[in-house]
Coordinates of C-alpha atoms in Angstrom, one line a residue:
Chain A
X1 CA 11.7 60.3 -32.1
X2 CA 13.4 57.8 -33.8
X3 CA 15.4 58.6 -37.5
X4 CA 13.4 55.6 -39.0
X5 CA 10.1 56.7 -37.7
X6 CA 10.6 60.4 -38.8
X7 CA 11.8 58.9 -42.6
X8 CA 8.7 56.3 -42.6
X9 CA 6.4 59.3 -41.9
X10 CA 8.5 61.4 -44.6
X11 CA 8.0 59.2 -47.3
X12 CA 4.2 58.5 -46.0
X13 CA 3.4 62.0 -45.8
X14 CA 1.0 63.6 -48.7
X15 CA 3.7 66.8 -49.0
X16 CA 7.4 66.0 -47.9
X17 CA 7.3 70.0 -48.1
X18 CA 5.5 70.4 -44.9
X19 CA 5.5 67.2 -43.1
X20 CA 4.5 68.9 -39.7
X21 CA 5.7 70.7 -36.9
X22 CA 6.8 67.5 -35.0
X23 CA 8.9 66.5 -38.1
X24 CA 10.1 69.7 -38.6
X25 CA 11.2 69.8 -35.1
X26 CA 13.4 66.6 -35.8
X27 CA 14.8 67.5 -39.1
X28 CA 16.2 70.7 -37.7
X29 CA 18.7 69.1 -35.9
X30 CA 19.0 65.6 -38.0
X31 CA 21.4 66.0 -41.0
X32 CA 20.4 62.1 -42.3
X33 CA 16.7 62.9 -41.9
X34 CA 17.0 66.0 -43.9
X35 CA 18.8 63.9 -46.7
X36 CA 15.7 61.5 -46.7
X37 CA 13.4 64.7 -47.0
X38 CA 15.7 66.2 -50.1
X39 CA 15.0 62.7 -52.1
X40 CA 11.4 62.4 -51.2
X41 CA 11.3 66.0 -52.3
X42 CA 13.0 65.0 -55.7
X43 CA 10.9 61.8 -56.2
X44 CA 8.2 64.2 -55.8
X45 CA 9.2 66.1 -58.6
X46 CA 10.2 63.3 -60.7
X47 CA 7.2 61.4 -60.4
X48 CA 5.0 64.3 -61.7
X49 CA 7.7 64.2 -64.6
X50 CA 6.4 60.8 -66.0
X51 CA 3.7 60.7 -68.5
X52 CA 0.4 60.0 -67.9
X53 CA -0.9 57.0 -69.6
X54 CA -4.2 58.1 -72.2
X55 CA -7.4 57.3 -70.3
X56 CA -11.2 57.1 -70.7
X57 CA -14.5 56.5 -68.7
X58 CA -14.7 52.6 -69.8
X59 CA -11.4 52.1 -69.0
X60 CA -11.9 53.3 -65.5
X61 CA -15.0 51.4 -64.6
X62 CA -13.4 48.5 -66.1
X63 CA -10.8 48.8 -64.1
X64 CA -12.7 49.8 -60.8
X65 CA -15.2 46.1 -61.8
X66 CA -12.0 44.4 -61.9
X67 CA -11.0 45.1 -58.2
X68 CA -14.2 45.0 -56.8
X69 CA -14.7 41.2 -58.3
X70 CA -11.6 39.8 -56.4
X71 CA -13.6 40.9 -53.1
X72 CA -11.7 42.6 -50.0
X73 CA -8.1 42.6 -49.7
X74 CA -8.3 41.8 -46.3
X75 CA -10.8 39.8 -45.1
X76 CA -10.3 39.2 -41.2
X77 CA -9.6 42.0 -39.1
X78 CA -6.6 41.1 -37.5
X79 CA -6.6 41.1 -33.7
X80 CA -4.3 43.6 -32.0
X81 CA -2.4 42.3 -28.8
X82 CA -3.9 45.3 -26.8
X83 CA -4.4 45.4 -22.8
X84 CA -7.8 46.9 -21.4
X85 CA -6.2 50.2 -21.1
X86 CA -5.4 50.2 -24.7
X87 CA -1.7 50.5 -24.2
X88 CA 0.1 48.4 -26.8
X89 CA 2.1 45.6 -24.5
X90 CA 4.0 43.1 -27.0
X91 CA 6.6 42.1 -24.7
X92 CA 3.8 40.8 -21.8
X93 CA 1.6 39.1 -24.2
X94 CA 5.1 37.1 -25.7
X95 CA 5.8 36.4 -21.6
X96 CA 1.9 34.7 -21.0
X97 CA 2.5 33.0 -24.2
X98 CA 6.0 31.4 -23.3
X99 CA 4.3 30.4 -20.1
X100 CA 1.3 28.7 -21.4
X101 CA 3.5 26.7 -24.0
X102 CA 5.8 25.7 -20.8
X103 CA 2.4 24.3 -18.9
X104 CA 1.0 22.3 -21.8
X105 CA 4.6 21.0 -22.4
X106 CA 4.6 20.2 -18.8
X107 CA 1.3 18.8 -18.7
X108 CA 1.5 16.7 -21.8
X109 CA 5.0 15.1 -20.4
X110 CA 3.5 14.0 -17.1
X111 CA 0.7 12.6 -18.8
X112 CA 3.4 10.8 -21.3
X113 CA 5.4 9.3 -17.7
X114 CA 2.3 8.0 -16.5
X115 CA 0.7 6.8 -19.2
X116 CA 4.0 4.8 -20.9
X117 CA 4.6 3.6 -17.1
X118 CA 0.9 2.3 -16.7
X119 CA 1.2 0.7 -19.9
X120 CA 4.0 -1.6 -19.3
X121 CA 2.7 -2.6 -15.4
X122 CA 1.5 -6.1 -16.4
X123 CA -1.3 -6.1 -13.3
X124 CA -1.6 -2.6 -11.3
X125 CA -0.6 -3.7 -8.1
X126 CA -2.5 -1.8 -5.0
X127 CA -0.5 -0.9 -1.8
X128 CA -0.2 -4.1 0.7
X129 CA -2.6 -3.7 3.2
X130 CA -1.4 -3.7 6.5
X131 CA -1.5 -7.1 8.3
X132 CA -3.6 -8.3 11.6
X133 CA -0.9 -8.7 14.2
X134 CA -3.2 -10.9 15.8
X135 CA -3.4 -13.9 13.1
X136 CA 0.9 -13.2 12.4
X137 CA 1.4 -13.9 15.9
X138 CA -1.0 -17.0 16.5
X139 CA 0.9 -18.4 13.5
X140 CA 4.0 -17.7 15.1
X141 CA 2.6 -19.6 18.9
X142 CA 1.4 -22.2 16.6
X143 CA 5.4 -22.5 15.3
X144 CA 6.6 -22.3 18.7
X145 CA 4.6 -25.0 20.3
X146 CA 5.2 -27.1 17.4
X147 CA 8.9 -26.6 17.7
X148 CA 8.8 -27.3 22.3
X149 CA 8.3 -30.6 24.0
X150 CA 8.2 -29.4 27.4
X151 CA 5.1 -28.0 30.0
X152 CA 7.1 -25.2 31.0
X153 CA 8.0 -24.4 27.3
X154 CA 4.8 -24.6 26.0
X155 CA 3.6 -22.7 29.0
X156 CA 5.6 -19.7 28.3
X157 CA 4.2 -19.7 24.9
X158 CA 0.4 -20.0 26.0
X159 CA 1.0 -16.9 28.6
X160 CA 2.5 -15.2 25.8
X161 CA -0.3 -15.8 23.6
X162 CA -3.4 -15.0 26.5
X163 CA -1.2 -11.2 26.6
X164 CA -1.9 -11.2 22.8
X165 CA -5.6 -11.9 23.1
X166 CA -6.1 -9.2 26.3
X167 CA -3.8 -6.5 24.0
X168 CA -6.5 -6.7 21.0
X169 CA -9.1 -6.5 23.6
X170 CA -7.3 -3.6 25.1
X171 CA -7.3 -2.1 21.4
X172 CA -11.1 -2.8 20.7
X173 CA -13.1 -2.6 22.9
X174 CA -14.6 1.0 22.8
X175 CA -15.4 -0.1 19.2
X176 CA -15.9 -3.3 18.9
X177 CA -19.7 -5.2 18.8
X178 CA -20.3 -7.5 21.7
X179 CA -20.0 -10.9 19.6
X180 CA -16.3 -10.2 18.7
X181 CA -15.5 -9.3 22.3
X182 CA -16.8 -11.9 23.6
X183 CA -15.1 -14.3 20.7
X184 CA -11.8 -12.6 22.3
X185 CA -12.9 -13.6 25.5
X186 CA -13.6 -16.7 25.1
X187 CA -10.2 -17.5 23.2
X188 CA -8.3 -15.6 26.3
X189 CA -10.5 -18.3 28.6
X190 CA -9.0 -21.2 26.4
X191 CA -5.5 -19.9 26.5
X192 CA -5.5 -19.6 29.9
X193 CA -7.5 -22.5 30.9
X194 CA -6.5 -25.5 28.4
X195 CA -2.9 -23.7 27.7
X196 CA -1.7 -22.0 30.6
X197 CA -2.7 -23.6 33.7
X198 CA -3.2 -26.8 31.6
X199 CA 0.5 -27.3 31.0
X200 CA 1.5 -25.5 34.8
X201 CA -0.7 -28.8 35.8
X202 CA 1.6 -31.2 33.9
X203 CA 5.1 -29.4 35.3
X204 CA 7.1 -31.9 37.0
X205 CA 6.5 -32.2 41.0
X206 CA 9.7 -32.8 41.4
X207 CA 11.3 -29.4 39.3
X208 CA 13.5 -27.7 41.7
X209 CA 12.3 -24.3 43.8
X210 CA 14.1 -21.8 42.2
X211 CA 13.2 -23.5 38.2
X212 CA 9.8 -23.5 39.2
X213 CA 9.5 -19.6 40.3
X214 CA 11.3 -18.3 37.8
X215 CA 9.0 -20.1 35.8
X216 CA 5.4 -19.0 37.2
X217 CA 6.8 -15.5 37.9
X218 CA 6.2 -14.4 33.9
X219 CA 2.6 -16.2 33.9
X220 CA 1.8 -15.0 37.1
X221 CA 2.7 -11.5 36.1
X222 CA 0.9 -11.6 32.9
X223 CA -2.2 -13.2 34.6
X224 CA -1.9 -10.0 36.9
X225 CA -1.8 -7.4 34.6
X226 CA -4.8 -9.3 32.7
X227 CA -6.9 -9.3 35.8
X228 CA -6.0 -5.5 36.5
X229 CA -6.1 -4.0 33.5
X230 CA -9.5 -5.6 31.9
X231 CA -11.0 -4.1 35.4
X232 CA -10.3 -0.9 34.9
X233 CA -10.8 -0.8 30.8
X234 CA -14.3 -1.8 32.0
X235 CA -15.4 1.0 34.4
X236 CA -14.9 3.1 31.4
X237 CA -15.9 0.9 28.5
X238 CA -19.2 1.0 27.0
X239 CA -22.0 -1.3 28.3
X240 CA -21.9 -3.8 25.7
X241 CA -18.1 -4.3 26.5
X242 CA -18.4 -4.2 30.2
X243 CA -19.8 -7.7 31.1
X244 CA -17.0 -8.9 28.5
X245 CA -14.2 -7.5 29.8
X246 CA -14.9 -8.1 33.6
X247 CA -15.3 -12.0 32.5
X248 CA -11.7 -11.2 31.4
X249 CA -10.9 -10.1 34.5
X250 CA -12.4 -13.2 36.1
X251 CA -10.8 -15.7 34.1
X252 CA -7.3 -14.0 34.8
X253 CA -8.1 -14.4 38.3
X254 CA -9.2 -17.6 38.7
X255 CA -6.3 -18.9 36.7
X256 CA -3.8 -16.9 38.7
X257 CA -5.2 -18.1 41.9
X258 CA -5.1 -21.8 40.5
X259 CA -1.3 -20.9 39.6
X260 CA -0.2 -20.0 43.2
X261 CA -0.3 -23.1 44.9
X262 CA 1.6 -25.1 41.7
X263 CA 4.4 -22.6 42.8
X264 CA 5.5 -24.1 45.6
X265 CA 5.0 -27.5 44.1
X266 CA 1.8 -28.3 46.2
Chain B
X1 CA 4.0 35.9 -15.0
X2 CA 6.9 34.0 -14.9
X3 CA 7.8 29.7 -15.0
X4 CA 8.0 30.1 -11.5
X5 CA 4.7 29.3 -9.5
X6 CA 4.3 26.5 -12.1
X7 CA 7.4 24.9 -11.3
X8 CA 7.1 25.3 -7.8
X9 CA 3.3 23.7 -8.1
X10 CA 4.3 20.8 -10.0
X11 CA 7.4 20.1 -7.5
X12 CA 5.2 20.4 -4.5
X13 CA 2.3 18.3 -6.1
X14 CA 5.2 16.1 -7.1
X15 CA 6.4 15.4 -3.4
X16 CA 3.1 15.1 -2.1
X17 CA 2.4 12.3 -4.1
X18 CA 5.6 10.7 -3.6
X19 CA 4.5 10.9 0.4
X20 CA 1.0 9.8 0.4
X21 CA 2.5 6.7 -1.7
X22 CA 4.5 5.9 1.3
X23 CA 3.5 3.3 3.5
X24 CA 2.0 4.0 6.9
X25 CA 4.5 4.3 9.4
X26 CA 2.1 3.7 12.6
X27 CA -0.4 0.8 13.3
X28 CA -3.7 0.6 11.7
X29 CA -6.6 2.0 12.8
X30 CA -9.2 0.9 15.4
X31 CA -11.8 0.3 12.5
X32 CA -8.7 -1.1 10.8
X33 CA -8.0 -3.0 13.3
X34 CA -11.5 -4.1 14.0
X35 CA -12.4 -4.9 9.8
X36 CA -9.1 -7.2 10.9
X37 CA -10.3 -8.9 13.2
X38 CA -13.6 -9.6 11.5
X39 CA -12.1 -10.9 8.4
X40 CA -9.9 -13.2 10.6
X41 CA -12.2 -14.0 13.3
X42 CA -12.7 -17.9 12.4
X43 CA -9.3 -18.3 11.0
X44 CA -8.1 -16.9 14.9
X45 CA -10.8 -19.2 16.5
X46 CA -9.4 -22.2 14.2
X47 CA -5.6 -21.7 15.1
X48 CA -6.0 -21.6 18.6
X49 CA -8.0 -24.9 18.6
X50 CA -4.9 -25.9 16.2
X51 CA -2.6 -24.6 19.2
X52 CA -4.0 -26.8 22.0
X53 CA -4.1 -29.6 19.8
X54 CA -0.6 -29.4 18.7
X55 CA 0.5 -28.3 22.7
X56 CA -1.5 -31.3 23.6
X57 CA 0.7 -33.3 21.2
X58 CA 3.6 -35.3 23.1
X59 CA 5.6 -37.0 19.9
X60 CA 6.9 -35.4 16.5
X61 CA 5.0 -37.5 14.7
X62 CA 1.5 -36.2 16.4
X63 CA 3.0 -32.6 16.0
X64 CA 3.8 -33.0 12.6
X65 CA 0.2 -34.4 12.0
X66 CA -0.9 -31.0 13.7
X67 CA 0.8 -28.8 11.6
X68 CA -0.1 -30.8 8.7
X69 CA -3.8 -29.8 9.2
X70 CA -2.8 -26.2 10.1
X71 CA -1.6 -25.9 6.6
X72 CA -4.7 -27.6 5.4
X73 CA -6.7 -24.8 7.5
X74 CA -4.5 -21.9 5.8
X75 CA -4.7 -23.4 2.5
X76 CA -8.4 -22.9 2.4
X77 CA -7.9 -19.2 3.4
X78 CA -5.1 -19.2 0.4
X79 CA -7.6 -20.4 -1.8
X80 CA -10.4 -18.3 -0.8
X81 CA -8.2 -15.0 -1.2
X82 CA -7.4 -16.9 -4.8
X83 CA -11.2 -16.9 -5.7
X84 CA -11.3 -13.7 -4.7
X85 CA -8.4 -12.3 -6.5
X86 CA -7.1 -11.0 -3.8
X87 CA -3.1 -11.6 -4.1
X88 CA -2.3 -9.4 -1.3
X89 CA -4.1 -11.5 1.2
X90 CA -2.6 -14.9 -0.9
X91 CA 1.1 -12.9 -0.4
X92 CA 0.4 -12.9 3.5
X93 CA -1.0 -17.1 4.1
X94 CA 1.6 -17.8 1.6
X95 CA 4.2 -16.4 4.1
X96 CA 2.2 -18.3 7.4
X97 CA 1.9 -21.4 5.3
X98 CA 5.8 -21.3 4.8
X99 CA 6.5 -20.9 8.0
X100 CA 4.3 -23.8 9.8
X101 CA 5.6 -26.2 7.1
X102 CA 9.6 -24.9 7.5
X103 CA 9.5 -24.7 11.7
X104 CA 6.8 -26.5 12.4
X105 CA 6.2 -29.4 10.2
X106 CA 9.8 -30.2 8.8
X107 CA 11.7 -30.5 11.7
X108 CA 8.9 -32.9 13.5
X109 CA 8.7 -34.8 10.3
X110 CA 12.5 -35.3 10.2
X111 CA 12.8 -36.3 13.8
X112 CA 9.9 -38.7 13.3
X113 CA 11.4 -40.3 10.0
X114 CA 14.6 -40.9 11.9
X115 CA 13.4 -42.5 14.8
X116 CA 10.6 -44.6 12.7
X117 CA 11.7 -48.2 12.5
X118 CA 11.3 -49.6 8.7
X119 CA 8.9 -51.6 8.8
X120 CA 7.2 -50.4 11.6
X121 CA 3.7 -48.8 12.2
X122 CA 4.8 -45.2 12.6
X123 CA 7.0 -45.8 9.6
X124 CA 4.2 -46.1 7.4
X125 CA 2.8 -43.6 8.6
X126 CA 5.4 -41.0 8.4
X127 CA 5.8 -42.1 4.6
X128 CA 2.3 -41.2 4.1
X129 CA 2.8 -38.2 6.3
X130 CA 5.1 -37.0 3.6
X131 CA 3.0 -38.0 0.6
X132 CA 0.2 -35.9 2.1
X133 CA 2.0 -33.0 2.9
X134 CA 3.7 -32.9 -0.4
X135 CA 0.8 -33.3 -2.7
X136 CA -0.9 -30.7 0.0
X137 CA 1.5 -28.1 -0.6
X138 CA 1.8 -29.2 -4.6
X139 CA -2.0 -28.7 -5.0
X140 CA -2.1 -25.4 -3.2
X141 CA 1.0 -24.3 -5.7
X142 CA -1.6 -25.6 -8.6
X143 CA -4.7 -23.8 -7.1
X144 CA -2.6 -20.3 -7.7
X145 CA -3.7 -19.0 -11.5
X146 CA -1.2 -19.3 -14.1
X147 CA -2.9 -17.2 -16.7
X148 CA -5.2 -14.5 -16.3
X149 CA -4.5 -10.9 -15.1
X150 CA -4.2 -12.4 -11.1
X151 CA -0.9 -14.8 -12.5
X152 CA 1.0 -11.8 -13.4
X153 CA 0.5 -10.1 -10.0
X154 CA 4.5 -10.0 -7.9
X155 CA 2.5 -10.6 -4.1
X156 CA 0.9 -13.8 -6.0
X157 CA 4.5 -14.4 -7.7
X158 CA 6.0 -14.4 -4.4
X159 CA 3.4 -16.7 -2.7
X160 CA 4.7 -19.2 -5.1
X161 CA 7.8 -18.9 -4.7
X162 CA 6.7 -19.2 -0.7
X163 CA 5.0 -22.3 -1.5
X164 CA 7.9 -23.7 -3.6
X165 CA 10.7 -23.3 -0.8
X166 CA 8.1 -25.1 1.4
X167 CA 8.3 -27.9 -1.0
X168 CA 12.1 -27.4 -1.1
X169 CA 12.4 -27.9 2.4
X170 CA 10.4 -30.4 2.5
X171 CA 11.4 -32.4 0.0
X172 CA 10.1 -35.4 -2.5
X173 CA 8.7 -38.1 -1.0
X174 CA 10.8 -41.5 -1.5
X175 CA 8.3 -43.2 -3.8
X176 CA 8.2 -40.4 -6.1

């Protein structure tokens, strides 16, 4: 036991002449503590020295009236930081505390940020949505032909554009409704048809051999992947997509078999 | 308890916000795709058209004319997304309307203007060519909001300044 705790109990202790045998214990060995004891002995004594003031029954109940009209001394029962098992834990409850305090500071901080940064955005701008490849690219072939003044120019650019069309076909069709397949398909049909083997018509009869295949070779291979490749989507594409895609097919064919000929200048 | 499992949960919480805020690194979506492709469906359908007519086009004045009413087709779509206060979508034609009127248009229109004989037919009509196109692209630049929560928007900032370097490029017409 601690010196302070033995004296606190000393001087609390109705007879500092027998303060227990826990005390006792204590003081046998504890020359301070014994020093405490001697004076709380001799205050003892001195305090039964003093005169007692001269009393009388009115004075008492007078006096008693008096402290029971300024009402209780302490009026809420203070609340003891105690754990469930009753055991007296100061130094956890301070911990929980500390932590708490940290989380509110935390919480009211990011709530600061975002509200000051909301504040001063003059429109909240949402993320950009992604953009349709499609309609970037068309803009792009529309740029191109503008900028070429030759069939064999513009005829790269129209191939280039039908492989666009087939590729968001490609992309679509196990999801797409019948009416915007078949608005793909018909655009393929007018890029190949009033672009592709519209300009391969106007190439000059005269453009040598070699100019000339190199030329048809990329349309002719685009054409033939189109023709392939919408065939087989369509044995495994839903009904709805099925008659679309083998028109695809078709229209890749018939251009491509339209193309062969113009290769050797026919 | 310690500071610990907080900190960790507000660093964690912090990162994944930062991450979901990034932008999507692969394509869109089929439906994605497909809501694309509905929303664009006419404005496809009308560009090709535009194509064969300017492929079909065999001077630079005829493919300048052509571009000229491809503008006028994406101006309508800029000022439908305007009605619609849809900036992002204005942000995006803005960009497609530069770009017809910079590569397309311009370099037509200048090739046109220097072979045009004063005087001539096609003269004329390249000076009106530019009158058109310029109050085209002027009126378009008007059509974007000025006031109003939409004006203070960057994407609709930028389609602005898209539309003005059009302008730029293209430059005043003589009787101005």
């Amino acid at each position: 036991m601690k010196c302070e705790a033995v004296q606190n109990r000393l001087l609390a202790a109705p007879d500092a002449h027998d303060p227990g045998a826990e005390l006792r214990a204590h003081l046998g060995g504890c020359a301070p503590c014994r020093a405490v004891q001697a004076k709380a002995l001799q205050l003892d004594l001195l305090l039964a020295d003093l005169p007692a003031a001269p009393s009388s029954e009115a004075r008492k109940a007078a006096f008693l009236e008096s402290i029971q009209q300024s009402g209780p001394i302490i009026r809420v029962k203070p609340r003891t930081l105690r754990t469930p098992s009753g055991s007296f834990k100061p130094f956890r409850a301070v911990r929980w505390q500390h932590t708490a305090a940290t989380a509110a500071a935390l919480l009211v901080a990011v709530a600061g940020i975002w509200f000051f940064t909301r504040a001063r955005a003059p429109v909240p701008e949402v993320a950009a949505k992604p953009r349709h490849e499609l309609l970037k690219k068309e803009v792009k072939h529309v740029t191109q032909l503008a900028a070429s003044d030759s069939a064999p120019q513009r005829m790269t650019i129209w191939a280039e554009w039908a492989s666009d069309l087939k590729a968001e076909t490609k992309d679509l069709y196990k999801v797409a409704p019948s009416d915007d397949l078949q608005s793909l398909a018909r655009l393929f049909e007018r890029a190949v048809q009033e672009g592709i083997v519209k300009q391969a018509k106007l190439l000059d009869r005269h453009m040598p051999a070699a100019e000339r295949q190199a030329l048809f070779r990329d349309a002719l291979a685009r054409l033939t992947d189109a023709e392939t490749e919408t065939k087989q989507l369509a044995q495994n594409a839903p009904p709805a997509a099925q008659k679309t895609l083998l028109k695809m097919s078709e229209t890749a064919r018939l251009a491509r078999t339209t193309l062969e000929p113009l290769v050797k200048g026919v | 308890m310690t500071i610990r499992p907080i900190l960790t949960l507000s660093v964690v919480a912090a990162v994944s916000l930062w991450v979901s805020a990034q932008p999507n690194a692969v394509g869109p979506s089929a439906a994605e795709q497909l809501q694309m492709l509905k929303n664009n469906r006419e404005l496809i359908e009308d560009l090709l058209d535009q194509g064969t007519r300017v492929s079909d086009a065999n001077t630079p004045l005829d493919r300048a004319a052509e571009c000229q009413r491809s503008t006028d087709r994406l101006a309508r779509e800029m000022r439908t997304a305007v009605d619609r206060a849809d900036a992002d979508r204005a942000h995006e034609i803005g960009d497609y309307v530069e770009r017809i009127v910079v590569e397309g248009f311009v370099p037509n229109f200048e090739t046109a203007r220097r072979d045009a004989k004063p005087g001539s037919p096609d003269y004329e009509r390249v000076k009106a060519m530019h009158r058109e196109a310029a109050d085209s692209l002027d009126k378009l630049g008007a059509a974007l909001p000025t006031d109003g929560p939409l004006s203070k928007s960057k994407r609709l900032q930028q389609a602005r300044e898209k539309l003005a370097d059009a302008s730029a490029k293209l430059g005043k017409p003589d009787d101005r």
